[in-house]
Coordinates of C-alpha atoms in Angstrom, one line a residue:
M28 CA 174.0 -114.5 -93.2
E29 CA 174.0 -117.0 -90.4
D30 CA 171.8 -120.0 -91.2
E31 CA 172.2 -123.8 -91.4
H32 CA 170.9 -123.5 -95.0
K33 CA 173.2 -120.6 -96.0
R34 CA 174.5 -122.4 -99.1
E35 CA 171.1 -123.0 -100.5
W36 CA 170.0 -119.5 -99.7
V37 CA 173.0 -118.0 -101.6
E38 CA 172.4 -120.4 -104.5
A39 CA 168.8 -119.3 -104.7
M40 CA 169.8 -115.6 -104.6
Q41 CA 172.4 -116.1 -107.4
D42 CA 169.7 -117.9 -109.5
E43 CA 167.4 -114.9 -108.9
M44 CA 170.2 -112.4 -110.0
N45 CA 170.7 -114.5 -113.1
S46 CA 167.0 -114.2 -114.0
L47 CA 167.2 -110.4 -113.6
Y48 CA 170.2 -110.3 -116.0
E49 CA 168.7 -112.7 -118.5
N50 CA 165.5 -110.7 -118.6
N51 CA 167.3 -107.4 -119.0
T52 CA 165.5 -106.0 -115.9
F53 CA 168.0 -103.2 -115.4
E54 CA 171.1 -101.5 -116.4
L55 CA 173.8 -99.9 -114.2
V56 CA 173.9 -96.1 -114.5
K57 CA 175.0 -93.1 -112.5
L58 CA 172.1 -91.8 -110.4
P59 CA 170.8 -88.6 -112.1
K60 CA 170.5 -85.5 -110.0
G61 CA 167.1 -85.0 -108.4
K62 CA 166.3 -88.8 -108.7
R63 CA 166.0 -91.2 -105.8
A64 CA 167.1 -94.8 -105.8
L65 CA 164.7 -97.4 -104.3
K66 CA 165.9 -99.6 -101.5
N67 CA 165.7 -103.3 -102.1
K68 CA 165.7 -106.4 -100.0
W69 CA 165.6 -110.1 -100.5
V70 CA 162.2 -111.6 -100.4
Y71 CA 162.3 -115.3 -99.8
K72 CA 158.9 -116.1 -101.5
M73 CA 139.2 -119.0 -105.9
S74 CA 135.6 -119.7 -107.3
S75 CA 136.6 -119.6 -111.0
I76 CA 139.2 -122.4 -110.4
R77 CA 136.7 -124.7 -108.8
V78 CA 134.1 -124.2 -111.5
I79 CA 136.6 -124.9 -114.3
L80 CA 137.9 -128.0 -112.4
G81 CA 134.3 -129.2 -112.0
L82 CA 133.8 -128.7 -115.8
A83 CA 137.0 -130.7 -116.4
A84 CA 135.8 -133.5 -114.2
S85 CA 132.4 -133.9 -115.9
L86 CA 133.6 -133.5 -119.4
D87 CA 136.8 -135.5 -118.9
L88 CA 139.0 -132.6 -120.1
E89 CA 142.8 -132.4 -119.9
V90 CA 144.1 -130.2 -117.0
E91 CA 147.7 -129.0 -117.5
Q92 CA 149.7 -126.7 -115.3
M93 CA 152.4 -124.2 -116.0
D94 CA 154.4 -121.8 -113.8
V95 CA 156.0 -118.5 -115.0
K96 CA 159.5 -118.0 -113.6
T97 CA 159.9 -114.5 -112.1
A98 CA 156.5 -113.4 -113.5
F99 CA 156.6 -109.8 -112.4
L100 CA 159.9 -109.3 -114.2
H101 CA 158.1 -109.6 -117.6
G102 CA 156.1 -106.5 -117.3
D103 CA 157.3 -103.4 -119.2
L104 CA 157.7 -100.0 -117.4
D105 CA 156.4 -96.7 -118.5
K106 CA 158.2 -94.7 -115.8
E107 CA 161.8 -94.0 -115.0
I108 CA 162.7 -95.9 -111.8
Y109 CA 166.1 -96.4 -110.2
M110 CA 167.1 -98.9 -107.6
E111 CA 170.2 -99.5 -105.4
Q112 CA 172.4 -102.5 -106.4
P113 CA 171.4 -105.6 -104.4
E114 CA 173.5 -106.3 -101.3
G115 CA 176.2 -108.8 -102.0
F116 CA 176.0 -108.3 -105.8
R117 CA 177.5 -104.9 -106.3
V118 CA 179.6 -104.7 -109.4
K119 CA 183.3 -104.1 -108.8
G120 CA 184.4 -100.6 -109.9
K121 CA 180.8 -99.5 -110.1
E122 CA 179.8 -99.6 -106.4
D123 CA 178.4 -96.0 -106.7
Y124 CA 176.2 -96.8 -109.7
V125 CA 172.5 -97.6 -109.4
C126 CA 170.1 -99.9 -111.4
K127 CA 167.9 -98.2 -113.9
L128 CA 164.9 -100.4 -114.2
Q129 CA 163.9 -101.4 -117.7
K130 CA 161.3 -103.9 -116.7
S131 CA 159.1 -104.5 -113.7
L132 CA 160.4 -105.9 -110.5
Y133 CA 159.0 -107.6 -107.3
G134 CA 158.0 -105.0 -104.8
L135 CA 157.0 -102.3 -107.2
K136 CA 153.4 -101.2 -106.8
Q137 CA 153.1 -101.3 -110.7
A138 CA 154.5 -104.8 -110.9
P139 CA 151.2 -106.9 -110.8
R140 CA 149.3 -104.6 -113.2
Q141 CA 152.2 -104.4 -115.7
W142 CA 152.7 -108.3 -115.7
Y143 CA 148.9 -108.7 -116.3
K144 CA 148.9 -106.2 -119.2
K145 CA 151.8 -108.1 -120.7
F146 CA 150.2 -111.5 -120.4
E147 CA 146.8 -110.2 -121.7
S148 CA 148.6 -108.8 -124.7
V149 CA 150.3 -112.1 -125.5
M150 CA 147.0 -114.0 -125.0
G151 CA 145.2 -111.6 -127.3
K152 CA 147.7 -112.2 -130.1
Q153 CA 147.0 -115.9 -129.8
G154 CA 143.3 -115.3 -130.3
Y155 CA 142.2 -115.7 -126.7
R156 CA 139.8 -113.3 -124.9
K157 CA 139.4 -112.6 -121.2
T158 CA 136.0 -113.2 -119.7
I159 CA 134.1 -110.2 -118.4
S160 CA 133.2 -112.1 -115.3
D161 CA 136.8 -112.9 -114.4
H162 CA 139.6 -111.1 -116.1
C163 CA 142.0 -113.9 -115.1
V164 CA 140.1 -116.5 -117.2
F165 CA 141.0 -116.6 -120.8
F166 CA 139.0 -118.5 -123.5
Q167 CA 139.0 -119.6 -127.1
R168 CA 136.6 -121.8 -128.9
F169 CA 137.8 -123.7 -132.0
G170 CA 134.6 -125.9 -132.5
D171 CA 131.6 -127.2 -130.8
D172 CA 133.6 -129.5 -128.4
D173 CA 136.9 -127.9 -129.1
F174 CA 137.9 -125.1 -126.8
I175 CA 140.7 -124.1 -124.3
I176 CA 140.3 -122.3 -121.0
L177 CA 143.3 -120.8 -119.3
L178 CA 143.2 -119.7 -115.7
L179 CA 145.8 -117.3 -114.4
Y180 CA 146.6 -116.9 -110.7
V181 CA 149.6 -114.5 -110.4
D182 CA 152.3 -116.8 -111.8
D183 CA 150.5 -120.1 -111.7
M184 CA 148.3 -121.1 -114.5
L185 CA 145.9 -124.0 -115.4
I186 CA 145.1 -124.9 -119.1
V187 CA 141.9 -126.8 -119.6
G188 CA 140.7 -128.4 -122.9
K189 CA 139.9 -131.6 -124.7
N190 CA 142.5 -131.3 -127.5
A191 CA 145.9 -132.2 -126.1
E192 CA 147.7 -131.0 -129.2
R193 CA 146.2 -127.5 -128.9
I194 CA 147.3 -127.4 -125.3
V195 CA 150.9 -128.3 -126.3
Q196 CA 150.8 -125.6 -129.0
L197 CA 149.7 -122.9 -126.5
K198 CA 152.4 -124.0 -124.1
K199 CA 154.9 -123.5 -126.9
E200 CA 153.6 -120.1 -127.7
L201 CA 153.7 -119.0 -124.2
S202 CA 157.2 -120.2 -123.7
K203 CA 158.3 -118.0 -126.6
S204 CA 157.2 -114.9 -124.7
F205 CA 157.9 -115.9 -121.1
S206 CA 160.3 -118.1 -119.2
M207 CA 157.9 -121.0 -118.3
K208 CA 158.1 -124.2 -116.4
D209 CA 155.8 -127.1 -117.7
L210 CA 154.5 -128.9 -114.7
G211 CA 152.5 -131.4 -116.8
P212 CA 149.1 -132.6 -115.6
A213 CA 147.9 -130.6 -112.7
K214 CA 148.6 -132.1 -109.3
Q215 CA 148.9 -129.3 -106.9
I216 CA 148.2 -125.5 -107.2
L217 CA 148.1 -122.9 -104.4
G218 CA 148.7 -125.6 -101.8
I219 CA 145.7 -127.5 -103.0
R220 CA 146.2 -131.2 -104.0
I221 CA 144.4 -132.2 -107.2
T222 CA 143.7 -136.0 -107.7
R223 CA 141.7 -137.5 -110.6
D224 CA 140.0 -140.7 -111.4
R225 CA 139.5 -140.4 -115.2
A226 CA 137.7 -143.7 -115.5
S227 CA 134.8 -142.5 -113.2
K228 CA 135.2 -138.8 -114.3
K229 CA 135.9 -137.6 -110.7
L230 CA 138.2 -134.9 -109.5
H231 CA 139.2 -134.3 -105.8
M232 CA 140.7 -131.1 -104.2
S233 CA 142.1 -131.3 -100.7
Q234 CA 144.5 -129.6 -98.5
E235 CA 145.5 -132.5 -96.2
Q236 CA 149.2 -131.6 -96.3
Y237 CA 148.5 -128.0 -95.5
I238 CA 146.2 -128.8 -92.6
E239 CA 148.6 -131.2 -91.1
K240 CA 151.3 -128.5 -91.1
V241 CA 149.0 -125.9 -89.5
L242 CA 148.0 -128.5 -86.8
S243 CA 151.7 -129.1 -86.0
R244 CA 152.6 -125.4 -86.1
F245 CA 150.0 -124.7 -83.3
N246 CA 150.7 -127.9 -81.3
M247 CA 147.3 -129.5 -82.2
A248 CA 148.6 -132.5 -84.2
K249 CA 147.8 -134.9 -81.4
A250 CA 144.6 -133.2 -80.1
K251 CA 141.5 -135.1 -79.6
A252 CA 139.2 -135.0 -82.6
V253 CA 135.7 -133.6 -82.5
S254 CA 132.8 -134.1 -84.8
S255 CA 131.6 -130.5 -85.4
P256 CA 133.5 -127.3 -86.2
L257 CA 131.7 -125.3 -83.5
T258 CA 129.1 -126.3 -81.0
P259 CA 126.2 -124.2 -79.5
N260 CA 128.1 -124.1 -76.2
F261 CA 130.4 -121.5 -77.7
K262 CA 128.2 -118.3 -77.4
L263 CA 131.1 -115.9 -78.2
T264 CA 130.5 -112.2 -77.4
D265 CA 132.5 -109.1 -76.7
K266 CA 132.0 -109.8 -73.0
D267 CA 134.6 -112.6 -73.3
C268 CA 137.3 -110.1 -74.5
P269 CA 140.0 -109.2 -71.9
S270 CA 139.5 -106.0 -70.1
S271 CA 142.4 -105.9 -67.5
K272 CA 146.0 -105.2 -68.5
E273 CA 147.1 -108.6 -67.2
E274 CA 144.6 -110.4 -69.3
I275 CA 145.5 -108.4 -72.4
E276 CA 149.2 -109.2 -71.8
D277 CA 148.5 -112.9 -71.4
M278 CA 146.5 -112.9 -74.7
D279 CA 149.2 -111.1 -76.5
K280 CA 151.3 -114.2 -76.1
V281 CA 148.7 -116.3 -78.0
P282 CA 149.0 -116.5 -81.8
Y283 CA 145.3 -115.9 -82.3
A284 CA 145.5 -113.8 -85.5
S285 CA 148.0 -116.3 -87.1
A286 CA 145.8 -119.3 -86.3
V287 CA 142.7 -117.6 -87.6
G288 CA 144.5 -116.6 -90.8
S289 CA 145.7 -120.1 -91.2
L290 CA 142.2 -121.5 -90.8
M291 CA 140.8 -118.8 -93.2
Y292 CA 143.1 -120.1 -96.1
A293 CA 141.8 -123.7 -95.6
M294 CA 138.2 -122.3 -95.5
V295 CA 138.6 -120.2 -98.7
C296 CA 140.2 -122.9 -100.7
T297 CA 138.5 -126.3 -100.0
R298 CA 136.7 -126.3 -96.6
P299 CA 133.3 -124.7 -96.7
D300 CA 132.3 -126.7 -93.7
I301 CA 134.3 -124.4 -91.4
A302 CA 133.2 -121.1 -93.0
H303 CA 130.7 -120.2 -90.2
A304 CA 133.1 -121.2 -87.4
V305 CA 135.9 -119.2 -88.9
G306 CA 133.6 -116.3 -89.5
V307 CA 132.6 -116.2 -85.8
V308 CA 136.2 -116.3 -84.4
S309 CA 137.4 -113.8 -86.8
R310 CA 135.1 -111.1 -85.3
F311 CA 137.4 -110.9 -82.3
L312 CA 140.8 -110.5 -84.0
S313 CA 141.4 -107.0 -82.4
N314 CA 140.9 -108.2 -78.8
P315 CA 140.6 -112.0 -78.4
G316 CA 139.9 -113.6 -75.1
K317 CA 140.5 -117.0 -73.7
K318 CA 137.1 -118.3 -74.6
H319 CA 137.7 -117.2 -78.2
W320 CA 141.0 -119.0 -78.2
E321 CA 139.3 -122.1 -77.0
A322 CA 136.9 -121.9 -80.0
V323 CA 139.8 -121.6 -82.4
K324 CA 141.4 -124.7 -80.8
W325 CA 138.1 -126.5 -81.2
I326 CA 138.1 -125.8 -84.9
F327 CA 141.6 -127.2 -85.0
R328 CA 140.3 -130.3 -83.1
Y329 CA 137.6 -130.7 -85.8
L330 CA 140.3 -130.5 -88.6
R331 CA 142.3 -133.0 -86.7
G332 CA 139.6 -135.6 -87.4
S333 CA 138.7 -134.3 -91.0
S334 CA 142.0 -133.3 -92.5
K335 CA 141.5 -135.7 -95.5
L336 CA 138.0 -134.0 -96.3
G337 CA 137.9 -131.9 -99.5
I338 CA 135.7 -131.2 -102.5
T339 CA 134.9 -133.9 -105.1
F340 CA 133.5 -133.0 -108.6
G341 CA 131.8 -135.6 -110.9
N342 CA 129.2 -137.0 -108.5
G343 CA 126.5 -134.9 -110.0
K344 CA 125.2 -133.2 -113.1
P345 CA 127.3 -130.2 -114.5
M346 CA 124.7 -127.8 -113.3
L347 CA 124.8 -124.8 -110.9
V348 CA 122.6 -125.1 -107.9
G349 CA 122.4 -122.8 -104.9
Y350 CA 121.5 -123.2 -101.4
T351 CA 120.8 -120.4 -98.8
D352 CA 120.0 -120.1 -95.2
S353 CA 120.1 -117.6 -92.2
D354 CA 119.8 -117.5 -88.5
L355 CA 118.0 -114.8 -86.6
A356 CA 120.0 -112.4 -84.4
G357 CA 122.8 -114.9 -84.0
N358 CA 125.3 -112.2 -83.0
K359 CA 124.4 -111.3 -79.4
D360 CA 126.4 -108.2 -79.3
N361 CA 124.6 -106.3 -82.1
M362 CA 121.7 -108.7 -82.7
K363 CA 122.6 -109.0 -86.3
S364 CA 121.7 -112.2 -88.3
T365 CA 124.2 -114.3 -90.4
S366 CA 123.6 -115.1 -94.1
G367 CA 125.0 -118.2 -95.6
Y368 CA 125.0 -119.7 -99.1
L369 CA 126.6 -122.6 -101.0
M370 CA 126.8 -123.0 -104.8
T371 CA 127.5 -126.4 -106.3
F372 CA 128.5 -127.6 -109.7
A373 CA 129.0 -131.2 -110.9
G374 CA 128.4 -132.4 -107.3
G375 CA 131.1 -130.2 -105.6
A376 CA 131.0 -126.9 -103.9
V377 CA 132.3 -124.0 -106.0
S378 CA 131.4 -121.0 -103.9
W379 CA 130.3 -120.3 -100.4
Q380 CA 129.9 -117.6 -97.7
S381 CA 128.9 -117.1 -94.2
R382 CA 128.7 -113.4 -93.2
L383 CA 126.9 -111.0 -90.9
Q384 CA 124.1 -109.0 -92.4
K385 CA 124.5 -105.3 -92.8
Y386 CA 121.7 -104.4 -90.5
V387 CA 119.3 -105.9 -87.8
A388 CA 116.6 -108.1 -89.4
L389 CA 113.2 -107.8 -87.6
S390 CA 112.0 -111.3 -88.5
T391 CA 113.1 -114.7 -89.7
T392 CA 111.4 -113.9 -93.0
E393 CA 113.5 -110.7 -93.4
A394 CA 116.7 -112.4 -92.5
E395 CA 116.1 -115.3 -94.9
Y396 CA 115.1 -112.8 -97.7
V397 CA 118.3 -110.9 -97.3
A398 CA 120.3 -114.1 -97.4
A399 CA 118.5 -115.3 -100.5
T400 CA 119.3 -112.0 -102.2
E401 CA 123.0 -112.4 -101.5
A402 CA 122.9 -116.0 -102.8
C403 CA 121.2 -114.9 -106.0
K404 CA 123.8 -112.3 -106.8
E405 CA 126.5 -115.0 -106.6
L406 CA 124.6 -117.4 -108.7
L407 CA 124.1 -114.7 -111.3
W408 CA 127.8 -114.1 -111.4
L409 CA 128.5 -117.9 -111.8
K410 CA 125.8 -118.1 -114.5
R411 CA 127.5 -115.3 -116.5
L412 CA 130.9 -116.9 -116.2
M413 CA 129.5 -120.2 -117.5
Q414 CA 127.6 -118.5 -120.3
E415 CA 130.7 -116.7 -121.4
L416 CA 132.4 -120.1 -121.7
G417 CA 129.6 -121.3 -123.8
F418 CA 127.7 -123.5 -121.3
M419 CA 124.1 -122.9 -120.6
Q420 CA 121.5 -124.7 -118.5
Q421 CA 117.7 -124.6 -118.7
R422 CA 117.1 -123.0 -115.4
Y423 CA 119.0 -121.7 -112.4
V424 CA 117.8 -122.6 -108.9
V425 CA 118.5 -121.3 -105.3
L426 CA 116.9 -123.4 -102.7
C427 CA 115.6 -121.6 -99.6
D428 CA 113.7 -123.3 -96.7
N429 CA 111.6 -120.2 -95.7
Q430 CA 108.3 -120.1 -97.6
S431 CA 107.5 -116.5 -96.5
A432 CA 110.9 -115.3 -97.9
I433 CA 110.1 -117.1 -101.2
H434 CA 106.6 -115.5 -101.4
L435 CA 108.1 -112.1 -100.6
A436 CA 110.7 -112.5 -103.4
K437 CA 108.0 -113.4 -106.0
N438 CA 105.4 -110.8 -104.9
S439 CA 106.4 -107.3 -105.8
M440 CA 103.3 -105.7 -104.2
F441 CA 103.9 -103.1 -101.4
H442 CA 103.3 -104.4 -97.9
K443 CA 103.6 -102.4 -94.7
R444 CA 105.4 -105.3 -93.0
T445 CA 108.2 -105.1 -95.4
K446 CA 108.4 -101.4 -96.3
H447 CA 111.4 -101.0 -94.0
I448 CA 113.6 -103.5 -95.8
D449 CA 116.5 -101.8 -97.6
V450 CA 115.6 -101.3 -101.3
K451 CA 118.7 -103.0 -102.6
Y452 CA 117.5 -106.4 -101.4
H453 CA 114.4 -106.2 -103.5
W454 CA 116.7 -106.6 -106.5
I455 CA 116.0 -110.3 -106.2
R456 CA 112.4 -109.6 -107.5
D457 CA 113.8 -108.4 -110.8
A458 CA 116.2 -111.2 -111.0
L459 CA 113.4 -113.8 -110.7
E460 CA 111.4 -112.0 -113.4
D461 CA 114.4 -111.9 -115.8
K462 CA 114.3 -115.2 -117.7
S463 CA 117.5 -114.5 -119.7

């Protein structure tokens, strides 16, 4: 291993091996006949989260964070699996032995599932139940205003509740079953910075540090800022894709897919304002052209001037409200329209989407109707999640700016102008009639 940080890498590898031994992950055995040993290599290593954080802000709840050390090693195996000894850590005198796995290990296809089953079992014994809407949200109510919500994201977890003593007790119980690291009040999770103003009941989520790293990585740290993520001047189509061998070779040198992937992570976590722009440039991942790359750099320039922006909860009432909109034939390659929706809770965005519709809409009304249906489906899921956690509101509203689409959703009578609309989109009519 040749690297300026060789010592740190070796220490990290030794620490990982110690975790494997402490967890009784494997035992050294002779490889049985007919069995094959797995190779191994060193691997140097979201709407529910936003809803719960919005709830924490509006109700002034405690938000604690914990990390599970070597999470996937806690899962129990129900199959016989063998693995070669890790390079550099072969036991003297037993070089020809292999590791018989007794517990799950990173890289195994069973690892995530086995870890979750183990965690679910431990939480069940503590009286917690997983929600049907999101199996990674665990909940237990002790009284009217006394409850705890736990969110699990692989090996990161947030524990939310009003009673600090109950949270401490849950931490202790979890530490008995797993090797845990208590990170105290949540400050950062999944690269998202969390800051709170308890006095004004506000919570802010941002990815400033991540965005700054991305801008530096793609040499856009000193780029001139612009005020919008994408302008009407960028009419991107397949005609802008390279066609000659020379053009394709030139674009192969451009980190287009990597740049779009980096933008997508920011968009998914805290930046709904770039959802449409990222959606447009991601259509050309297989064969991007220079004009497409210019659009990606334009989004970077927008982020250059808005890296501090994020999502703030606590400015509004703890109520779910939806907004929906659509263009008409915005994609000039196939003339499909784009649906968009945004769901807010406690003043902050909790869910959003910008996506091409499945088929070509023949009118603005049809495009808006399809978009409204998709928005209602998302709001219904959020409604069920909140109800499972014991929170109700008098009515749930999706705001649409097209009167014809609204009338179409409320009127279930057959009409020759709408008979061609896919049956599945008429689901919205049943949803509006269902008052539960």
